[in-house]
Backbone as a printed PyTorch tensor [residue, N CA C, xyz], in Angstrom:
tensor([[[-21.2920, -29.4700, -41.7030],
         [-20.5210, -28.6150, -42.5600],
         [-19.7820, -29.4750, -43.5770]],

        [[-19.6950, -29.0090, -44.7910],
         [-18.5130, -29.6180, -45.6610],
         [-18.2430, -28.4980, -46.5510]],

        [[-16.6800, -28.6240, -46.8880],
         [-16.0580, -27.7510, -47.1960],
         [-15.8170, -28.1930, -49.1500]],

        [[-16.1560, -27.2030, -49.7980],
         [-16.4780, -27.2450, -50.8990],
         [-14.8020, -27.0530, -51.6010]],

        [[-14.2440, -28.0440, -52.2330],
         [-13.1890, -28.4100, -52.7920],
         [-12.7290, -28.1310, -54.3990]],

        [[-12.2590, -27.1060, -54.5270],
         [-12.0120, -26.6270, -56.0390],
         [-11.0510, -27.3260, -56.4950]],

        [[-11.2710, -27.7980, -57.9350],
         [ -9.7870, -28.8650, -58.3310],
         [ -8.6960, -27.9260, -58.0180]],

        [[ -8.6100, -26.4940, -58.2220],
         [ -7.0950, -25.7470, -58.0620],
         [ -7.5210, -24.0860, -57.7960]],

        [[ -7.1910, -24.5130, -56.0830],
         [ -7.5190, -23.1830, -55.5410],
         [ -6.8370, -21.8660, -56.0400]],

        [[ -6.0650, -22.0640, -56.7710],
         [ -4.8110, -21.1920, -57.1860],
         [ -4.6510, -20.8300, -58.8280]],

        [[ -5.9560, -21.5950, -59.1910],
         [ -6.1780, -21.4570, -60.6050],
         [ -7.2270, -21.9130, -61.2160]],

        [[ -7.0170, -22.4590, -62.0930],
         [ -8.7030, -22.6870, -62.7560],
         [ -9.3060, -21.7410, -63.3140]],

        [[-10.7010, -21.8660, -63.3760],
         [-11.8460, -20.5090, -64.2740],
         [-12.6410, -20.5800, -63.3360]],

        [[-13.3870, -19.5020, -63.9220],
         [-14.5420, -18.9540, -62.6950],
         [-15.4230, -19.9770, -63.0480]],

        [[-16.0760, -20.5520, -64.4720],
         [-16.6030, -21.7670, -64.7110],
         [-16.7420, -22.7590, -64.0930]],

        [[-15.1860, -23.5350, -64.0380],
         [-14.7120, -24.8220, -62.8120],
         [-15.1310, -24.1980, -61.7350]],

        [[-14.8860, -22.8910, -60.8530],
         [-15.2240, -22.9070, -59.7110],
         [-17.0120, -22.6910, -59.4340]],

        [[-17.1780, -22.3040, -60.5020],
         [-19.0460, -22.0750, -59.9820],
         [-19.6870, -23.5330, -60.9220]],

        [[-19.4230, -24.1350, -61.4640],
         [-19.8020, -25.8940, -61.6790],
         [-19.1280, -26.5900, -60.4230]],

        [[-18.0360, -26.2190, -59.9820],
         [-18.3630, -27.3520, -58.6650],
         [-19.6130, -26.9560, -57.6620]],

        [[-19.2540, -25.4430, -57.4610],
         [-20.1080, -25.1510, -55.9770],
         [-21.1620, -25.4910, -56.4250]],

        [[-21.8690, -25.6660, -57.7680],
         [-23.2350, -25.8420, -58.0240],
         [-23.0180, -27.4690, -57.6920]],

        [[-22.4230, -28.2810, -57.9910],
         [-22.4450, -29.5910, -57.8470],
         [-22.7850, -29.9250, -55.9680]],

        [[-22.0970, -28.9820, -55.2140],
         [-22.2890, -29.4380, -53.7130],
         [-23.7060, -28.6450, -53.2240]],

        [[-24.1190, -27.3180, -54.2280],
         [-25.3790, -27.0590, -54.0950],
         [-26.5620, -28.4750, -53.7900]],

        [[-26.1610, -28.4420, -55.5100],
         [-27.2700, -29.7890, -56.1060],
         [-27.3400, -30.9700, -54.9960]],

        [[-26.1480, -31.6870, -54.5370],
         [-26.2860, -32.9900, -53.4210],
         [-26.9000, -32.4380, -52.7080]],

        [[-27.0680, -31.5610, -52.0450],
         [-27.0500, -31.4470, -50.6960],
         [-28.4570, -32.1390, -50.7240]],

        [[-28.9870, -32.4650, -49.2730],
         [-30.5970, -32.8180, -49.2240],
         [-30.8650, -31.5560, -48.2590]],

        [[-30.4290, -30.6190, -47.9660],
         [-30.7790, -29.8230, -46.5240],
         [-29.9860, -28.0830, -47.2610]],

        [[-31.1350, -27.4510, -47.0660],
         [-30.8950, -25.6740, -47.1710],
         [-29.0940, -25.5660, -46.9660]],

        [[-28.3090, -24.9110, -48.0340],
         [-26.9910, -24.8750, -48.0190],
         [-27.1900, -23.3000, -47.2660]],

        [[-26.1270, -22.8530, -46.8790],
         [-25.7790, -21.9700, -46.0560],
         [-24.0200, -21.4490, -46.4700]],

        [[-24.1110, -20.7300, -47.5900],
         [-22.4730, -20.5410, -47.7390],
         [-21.6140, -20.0050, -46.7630]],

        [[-20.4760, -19.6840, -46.9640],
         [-19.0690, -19.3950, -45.8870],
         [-18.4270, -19.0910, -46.6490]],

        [[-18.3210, -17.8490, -47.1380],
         [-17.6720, -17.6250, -48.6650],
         [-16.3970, -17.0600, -48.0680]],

        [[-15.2710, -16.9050, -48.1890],
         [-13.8760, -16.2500, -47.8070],
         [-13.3260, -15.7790, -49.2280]],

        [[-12.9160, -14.6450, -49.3030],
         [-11.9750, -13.8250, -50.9150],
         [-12.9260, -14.0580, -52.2260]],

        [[-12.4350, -14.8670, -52.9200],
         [-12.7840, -15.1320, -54.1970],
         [-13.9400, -16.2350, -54.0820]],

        [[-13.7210, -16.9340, -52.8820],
         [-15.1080, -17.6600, -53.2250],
         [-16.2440, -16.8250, -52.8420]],

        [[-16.2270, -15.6700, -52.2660],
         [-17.2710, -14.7980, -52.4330],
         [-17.6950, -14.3010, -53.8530]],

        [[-16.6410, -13.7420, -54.6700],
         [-17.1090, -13.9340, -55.7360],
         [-18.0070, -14.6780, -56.6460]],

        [[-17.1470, -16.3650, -56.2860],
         [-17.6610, -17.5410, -56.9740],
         [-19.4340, -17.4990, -56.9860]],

        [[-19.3220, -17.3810, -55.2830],
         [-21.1280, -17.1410, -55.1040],
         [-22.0160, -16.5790, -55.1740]],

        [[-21.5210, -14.9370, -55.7840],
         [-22.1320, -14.1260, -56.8300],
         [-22.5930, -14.7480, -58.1600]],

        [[-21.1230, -15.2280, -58.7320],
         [-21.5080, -16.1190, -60.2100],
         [-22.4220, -16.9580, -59.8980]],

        [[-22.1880, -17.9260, -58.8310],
         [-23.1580, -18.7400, -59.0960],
         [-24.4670, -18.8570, -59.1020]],

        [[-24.5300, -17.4350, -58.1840],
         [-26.1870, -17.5880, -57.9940],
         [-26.8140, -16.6410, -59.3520]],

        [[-26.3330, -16.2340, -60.3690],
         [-26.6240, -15.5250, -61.4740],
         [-26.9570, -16.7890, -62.5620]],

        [[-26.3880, -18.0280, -62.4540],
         [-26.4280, -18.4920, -63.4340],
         [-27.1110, -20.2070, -62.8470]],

        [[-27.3500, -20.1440, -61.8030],
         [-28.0570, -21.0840, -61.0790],
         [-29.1720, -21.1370, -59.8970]],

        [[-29.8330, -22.0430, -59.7840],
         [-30.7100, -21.9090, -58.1480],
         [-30.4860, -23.3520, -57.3990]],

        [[-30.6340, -22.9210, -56.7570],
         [-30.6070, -24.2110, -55.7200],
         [-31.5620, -23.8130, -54.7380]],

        [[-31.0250, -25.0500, -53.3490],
         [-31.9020, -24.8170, -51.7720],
         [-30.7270, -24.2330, -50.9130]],

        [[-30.4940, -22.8800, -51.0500],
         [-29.6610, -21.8330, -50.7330],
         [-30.4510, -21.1540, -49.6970]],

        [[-30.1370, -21.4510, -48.3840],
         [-30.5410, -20.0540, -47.1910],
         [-30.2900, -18.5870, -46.8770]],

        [[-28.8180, -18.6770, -47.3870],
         [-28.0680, -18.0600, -47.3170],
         [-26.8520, -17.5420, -47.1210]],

        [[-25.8770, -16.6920, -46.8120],
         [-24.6440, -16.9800, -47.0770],
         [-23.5800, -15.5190, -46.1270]],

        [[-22.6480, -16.1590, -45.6670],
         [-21.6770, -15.8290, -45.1900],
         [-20.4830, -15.1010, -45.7410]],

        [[-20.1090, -13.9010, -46.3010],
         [-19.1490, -13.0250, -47.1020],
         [-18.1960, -12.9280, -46.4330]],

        [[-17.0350, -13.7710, -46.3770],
         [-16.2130, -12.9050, -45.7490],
         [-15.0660, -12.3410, -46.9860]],

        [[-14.4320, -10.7240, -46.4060],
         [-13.1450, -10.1070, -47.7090],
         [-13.6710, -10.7660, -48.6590]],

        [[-14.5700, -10.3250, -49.3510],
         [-14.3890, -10.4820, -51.0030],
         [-13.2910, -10.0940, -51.6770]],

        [[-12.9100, -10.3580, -52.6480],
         [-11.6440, -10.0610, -53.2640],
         [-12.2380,  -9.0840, -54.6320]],

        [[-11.5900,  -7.5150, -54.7590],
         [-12.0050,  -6.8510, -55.9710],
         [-10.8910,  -7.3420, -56.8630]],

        [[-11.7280,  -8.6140, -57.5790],
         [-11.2990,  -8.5410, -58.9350],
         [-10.8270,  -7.8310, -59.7770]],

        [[-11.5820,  -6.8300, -60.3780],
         [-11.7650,  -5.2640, -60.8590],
         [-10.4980,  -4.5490, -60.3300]],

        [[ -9.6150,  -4.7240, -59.4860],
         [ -8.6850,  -3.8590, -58.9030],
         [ -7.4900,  -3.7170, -59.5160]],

        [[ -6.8030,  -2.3580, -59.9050],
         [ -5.6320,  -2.7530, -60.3940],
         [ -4.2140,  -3.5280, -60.1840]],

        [[ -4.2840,  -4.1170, -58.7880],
         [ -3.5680,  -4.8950, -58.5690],
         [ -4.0230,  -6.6280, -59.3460]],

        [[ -4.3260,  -6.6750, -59.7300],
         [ -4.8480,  -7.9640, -60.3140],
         [ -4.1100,  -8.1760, -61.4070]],

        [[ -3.3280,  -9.0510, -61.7620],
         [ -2.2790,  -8.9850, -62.5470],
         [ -2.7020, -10.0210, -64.3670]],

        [[ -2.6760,  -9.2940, -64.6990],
         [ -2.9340,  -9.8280, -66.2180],
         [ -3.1430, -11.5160, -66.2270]],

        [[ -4.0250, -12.1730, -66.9430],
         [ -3.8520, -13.6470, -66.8770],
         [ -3.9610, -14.7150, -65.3430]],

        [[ -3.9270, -13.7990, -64.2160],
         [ -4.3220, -14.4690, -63.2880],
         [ -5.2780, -15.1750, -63.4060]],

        [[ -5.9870, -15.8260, -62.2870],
         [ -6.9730, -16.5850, -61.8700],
         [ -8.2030, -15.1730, -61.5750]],

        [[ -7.7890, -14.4280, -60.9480],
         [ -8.4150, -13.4620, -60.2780],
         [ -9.2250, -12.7460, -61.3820]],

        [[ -8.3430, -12.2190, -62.6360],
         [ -8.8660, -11.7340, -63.8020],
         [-10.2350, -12.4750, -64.1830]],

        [[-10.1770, -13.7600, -64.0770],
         [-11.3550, -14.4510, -64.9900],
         [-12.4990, -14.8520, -64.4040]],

        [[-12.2810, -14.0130, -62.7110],
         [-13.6080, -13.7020, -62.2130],
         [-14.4160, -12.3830, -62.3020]],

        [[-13.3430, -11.7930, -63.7430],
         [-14.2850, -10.6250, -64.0240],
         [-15.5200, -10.6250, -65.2400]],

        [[-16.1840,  -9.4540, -65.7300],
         [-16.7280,  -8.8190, -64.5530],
         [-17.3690,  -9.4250, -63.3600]],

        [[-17.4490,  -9.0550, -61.8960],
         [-18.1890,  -9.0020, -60.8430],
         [-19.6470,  -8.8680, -61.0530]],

        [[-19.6810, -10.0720, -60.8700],
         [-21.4670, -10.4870, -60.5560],
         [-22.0520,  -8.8720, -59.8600]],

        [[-22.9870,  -8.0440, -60.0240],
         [-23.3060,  -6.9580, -59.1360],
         [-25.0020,  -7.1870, -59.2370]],

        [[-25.6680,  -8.4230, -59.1280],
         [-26.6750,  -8.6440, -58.6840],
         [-27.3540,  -8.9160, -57.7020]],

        [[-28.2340,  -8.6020, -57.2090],
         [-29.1390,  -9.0470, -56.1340],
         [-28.9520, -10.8120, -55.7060]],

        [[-28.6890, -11.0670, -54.8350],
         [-28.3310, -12.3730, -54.4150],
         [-29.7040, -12.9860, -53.9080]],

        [[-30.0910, -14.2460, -54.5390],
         [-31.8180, -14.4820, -54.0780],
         [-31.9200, -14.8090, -53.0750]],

        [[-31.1450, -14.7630, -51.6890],
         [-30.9610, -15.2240, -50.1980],
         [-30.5990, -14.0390, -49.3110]],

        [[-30.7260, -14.7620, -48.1090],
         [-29.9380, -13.2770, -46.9720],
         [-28.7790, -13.2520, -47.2610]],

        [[-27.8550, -12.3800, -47.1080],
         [-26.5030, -12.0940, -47.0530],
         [-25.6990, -11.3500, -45.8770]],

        [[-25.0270, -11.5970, -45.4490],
         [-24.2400, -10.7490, -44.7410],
         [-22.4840, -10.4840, -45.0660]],

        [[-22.0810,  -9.3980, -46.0180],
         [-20.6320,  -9.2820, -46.0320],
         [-19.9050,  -8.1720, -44.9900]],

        [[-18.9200,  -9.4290, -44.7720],
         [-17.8860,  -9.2880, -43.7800],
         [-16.7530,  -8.0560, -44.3960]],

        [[-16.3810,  -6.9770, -43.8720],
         [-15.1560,  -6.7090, -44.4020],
         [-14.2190,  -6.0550, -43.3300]],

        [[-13.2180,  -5.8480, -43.8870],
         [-12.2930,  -5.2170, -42.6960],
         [-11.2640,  -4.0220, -43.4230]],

        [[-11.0990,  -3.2050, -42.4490],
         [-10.7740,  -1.7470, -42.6260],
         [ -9.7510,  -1.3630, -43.2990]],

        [[ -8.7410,  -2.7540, -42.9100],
         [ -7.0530,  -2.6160, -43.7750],
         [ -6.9880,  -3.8390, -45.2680]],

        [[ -8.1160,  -4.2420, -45.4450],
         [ -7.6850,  -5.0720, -46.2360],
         [ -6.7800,  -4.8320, -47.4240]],

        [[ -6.5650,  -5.6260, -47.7800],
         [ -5.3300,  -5.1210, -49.4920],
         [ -5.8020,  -5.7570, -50.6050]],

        [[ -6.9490,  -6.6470, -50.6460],
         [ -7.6600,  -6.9170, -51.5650],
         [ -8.7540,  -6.1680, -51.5820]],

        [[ -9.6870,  -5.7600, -50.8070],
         [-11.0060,  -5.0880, -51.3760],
         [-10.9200,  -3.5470, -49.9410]],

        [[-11.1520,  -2.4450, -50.5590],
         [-10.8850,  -1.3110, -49.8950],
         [-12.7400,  -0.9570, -49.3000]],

        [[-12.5890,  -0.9260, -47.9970],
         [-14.3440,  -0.6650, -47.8050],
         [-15.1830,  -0.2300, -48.7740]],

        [[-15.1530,   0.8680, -49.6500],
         [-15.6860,   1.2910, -50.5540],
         [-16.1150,   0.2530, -51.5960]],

        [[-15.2950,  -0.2880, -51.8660],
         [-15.9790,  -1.2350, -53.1450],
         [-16.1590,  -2.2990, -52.4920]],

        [[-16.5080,  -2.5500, -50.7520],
         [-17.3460,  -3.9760, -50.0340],
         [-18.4810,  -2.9600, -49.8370]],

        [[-18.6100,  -1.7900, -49.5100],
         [-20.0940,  -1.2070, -49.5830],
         [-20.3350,  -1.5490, -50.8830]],

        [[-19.9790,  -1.3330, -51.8990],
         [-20.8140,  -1.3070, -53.4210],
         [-21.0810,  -2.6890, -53.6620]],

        [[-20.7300,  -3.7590, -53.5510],
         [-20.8260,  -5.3070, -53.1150],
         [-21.8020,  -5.1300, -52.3360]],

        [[-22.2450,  -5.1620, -51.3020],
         [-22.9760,  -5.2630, -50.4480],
         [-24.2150,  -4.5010, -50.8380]],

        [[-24.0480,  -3.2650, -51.5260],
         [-25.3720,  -2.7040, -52.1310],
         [-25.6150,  -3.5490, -52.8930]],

        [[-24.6640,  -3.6950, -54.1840],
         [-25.3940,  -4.5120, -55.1690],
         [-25.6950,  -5.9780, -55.0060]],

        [[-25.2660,  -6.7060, -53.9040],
         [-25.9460,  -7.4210, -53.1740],
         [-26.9300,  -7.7230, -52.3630]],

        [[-27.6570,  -6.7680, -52.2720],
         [-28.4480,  -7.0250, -51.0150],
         [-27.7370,  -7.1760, -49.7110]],

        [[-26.6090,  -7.3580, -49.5080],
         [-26.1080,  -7.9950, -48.3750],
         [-26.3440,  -6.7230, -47.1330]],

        [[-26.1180,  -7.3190, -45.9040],
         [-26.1600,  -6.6590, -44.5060],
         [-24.5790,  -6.0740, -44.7130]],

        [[-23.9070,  -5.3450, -44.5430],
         [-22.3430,  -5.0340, -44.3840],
         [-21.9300,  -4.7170, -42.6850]],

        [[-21.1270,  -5.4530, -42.6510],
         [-20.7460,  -5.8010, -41.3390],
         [-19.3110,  -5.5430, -41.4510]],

        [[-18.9540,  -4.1010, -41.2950],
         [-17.2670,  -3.8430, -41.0650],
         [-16.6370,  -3.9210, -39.5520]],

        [[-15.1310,  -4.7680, -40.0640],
         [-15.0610,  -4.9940, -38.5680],
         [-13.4790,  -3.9810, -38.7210]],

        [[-13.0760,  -4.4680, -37.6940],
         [-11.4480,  -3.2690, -37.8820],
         [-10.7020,  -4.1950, -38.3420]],

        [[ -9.1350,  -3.4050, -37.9430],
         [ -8.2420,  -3.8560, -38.5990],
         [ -7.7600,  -5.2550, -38.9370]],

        [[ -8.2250,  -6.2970, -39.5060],
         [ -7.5210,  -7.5270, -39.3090],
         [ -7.1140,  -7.7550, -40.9780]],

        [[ -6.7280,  -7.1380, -41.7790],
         [ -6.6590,  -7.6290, -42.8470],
         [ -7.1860,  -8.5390, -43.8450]],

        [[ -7.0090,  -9.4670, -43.9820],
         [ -7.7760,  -9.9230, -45.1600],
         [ -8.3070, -11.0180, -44.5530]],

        [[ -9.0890, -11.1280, -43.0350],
         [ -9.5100, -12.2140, -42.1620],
         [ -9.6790, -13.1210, -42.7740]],

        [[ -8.2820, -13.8520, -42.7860],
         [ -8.2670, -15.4210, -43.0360],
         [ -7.0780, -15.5650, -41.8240]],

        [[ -6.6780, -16.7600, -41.8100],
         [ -5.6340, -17.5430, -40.9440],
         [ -4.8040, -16.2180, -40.6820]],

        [[ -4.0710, -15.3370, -41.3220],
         [ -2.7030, -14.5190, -40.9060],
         [ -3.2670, -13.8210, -39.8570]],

        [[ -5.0110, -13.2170, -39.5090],
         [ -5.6620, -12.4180, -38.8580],
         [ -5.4440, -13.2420, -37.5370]],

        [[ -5.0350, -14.5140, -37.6050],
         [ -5.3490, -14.8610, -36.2920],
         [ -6.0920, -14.8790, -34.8360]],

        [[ -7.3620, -14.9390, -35.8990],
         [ -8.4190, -14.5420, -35.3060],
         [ -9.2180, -15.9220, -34.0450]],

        [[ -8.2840, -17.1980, -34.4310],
         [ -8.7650, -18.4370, -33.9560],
         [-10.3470, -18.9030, -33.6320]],

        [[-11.1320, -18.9240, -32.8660],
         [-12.2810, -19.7520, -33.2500],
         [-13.6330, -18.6590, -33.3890]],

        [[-12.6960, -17.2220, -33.7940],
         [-13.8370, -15.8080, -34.5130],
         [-15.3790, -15.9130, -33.6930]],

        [[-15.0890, -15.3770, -32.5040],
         [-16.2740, -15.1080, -32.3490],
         [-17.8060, -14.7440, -32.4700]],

        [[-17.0880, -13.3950, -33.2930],
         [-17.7310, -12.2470, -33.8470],
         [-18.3060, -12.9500, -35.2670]],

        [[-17.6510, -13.8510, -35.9030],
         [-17.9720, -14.6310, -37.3810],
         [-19.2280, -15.7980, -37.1310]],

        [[-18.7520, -16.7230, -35.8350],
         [-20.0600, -17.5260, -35.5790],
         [-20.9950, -17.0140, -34.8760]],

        [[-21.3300, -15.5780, -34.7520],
         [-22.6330, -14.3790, -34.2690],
         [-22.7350, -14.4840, -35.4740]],

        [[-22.3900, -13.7370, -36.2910],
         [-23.0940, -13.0340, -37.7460],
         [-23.5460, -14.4380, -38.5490]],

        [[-22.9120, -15.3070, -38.3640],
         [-23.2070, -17.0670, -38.7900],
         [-24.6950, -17.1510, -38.4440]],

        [[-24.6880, -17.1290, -37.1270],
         [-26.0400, -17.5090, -36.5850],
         [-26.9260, -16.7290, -36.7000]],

        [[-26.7850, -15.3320, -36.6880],
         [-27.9780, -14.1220, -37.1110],
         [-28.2630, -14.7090, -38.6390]],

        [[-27.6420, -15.5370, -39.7680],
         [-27.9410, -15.3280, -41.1850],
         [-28.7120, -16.9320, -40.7640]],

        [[-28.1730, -17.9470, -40.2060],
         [-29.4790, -19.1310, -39.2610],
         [-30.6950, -18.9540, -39.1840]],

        [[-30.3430, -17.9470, -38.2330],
         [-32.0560, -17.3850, -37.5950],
         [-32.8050, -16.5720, -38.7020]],

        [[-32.5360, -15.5850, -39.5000],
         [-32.8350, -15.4720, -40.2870],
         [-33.6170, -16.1740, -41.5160]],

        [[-32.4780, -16.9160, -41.7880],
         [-33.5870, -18.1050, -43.0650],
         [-34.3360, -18.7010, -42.3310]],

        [[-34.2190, -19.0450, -40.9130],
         [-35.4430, -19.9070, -40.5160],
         [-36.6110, -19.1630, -39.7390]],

        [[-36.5180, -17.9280, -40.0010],
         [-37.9720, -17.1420, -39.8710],
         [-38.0810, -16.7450, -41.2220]],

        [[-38.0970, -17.1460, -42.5120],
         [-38.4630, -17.1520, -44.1060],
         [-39.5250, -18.0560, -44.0230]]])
């Protein structure tokens, strides 16, 4: 595993963030396998619109709706709009959950349609990152390994 490092998680352009991930695409020597969490789900919409790589496939967790009116003018969040709503050239599986406050099930089904992706709603944990306290996510390294097994019967 290596964890893909944005100069400024908290800012930047959607540009900087989809030229790096393409940069840890490009090294790799071995089929990448994303782990996308909020906005870097996004990122990996953009990126795969405007790049290819040796991509297996990829891991959604809470995408973040950009598009939402909570998104506050000039953010970071803004300049991942519009939302990539293309077919992703790999398996997908997005993660979402029932209470989130960034993306409301409805627009992770429409993600997930216009993704191709598998949609995998789980309950209440909010925006499953660290506050969910979910510790070593069971249920996340299953759906991990079903999108594994998957690319390697391709």
């Amino acid at each position: 595993m290596e964890r893909v490092v944005q100069e400024d998680w908290n800012g930047g352009t959607r540009d900087q963030w989809v030229n790096t991930l393409d940069r840890y695409v490009q090294s790799s020597d071995k089929p990448v396998l994303f782990v996308a969490h909020s906005l870097g789900s996004i990122a990996v919409s953009h990126w795969s619109k405007a790049h290819r790589g040796p991509v297996a496939g990829a891991l959604l967790v809470a995408p973040t709706d950009v598009e939402a009116e909570w998104v506050a003018s000039g953010s970071v969040y803004e300049g991942f709009r519009p939302i990539c709503l293309e077919p992703l050239p790999f398996s997908t599986v997005l993660v979402a959950s029932t209470d989130d406050p960034f993306v409301s099930v409805d627009r992770a089904r429409t993600f997930a349609s216009a993704w191709g992706s598998k949609l995998h709603i789980v309950g209440p944990l909010g925006h499953i990152g660290s506050d969910s306290k979910l510790g070593f996510w069971s249920e996340g390294r299953h759906l991990l390994e079903e999108i594994i097994q998957e690319s390697r019967s391709k």
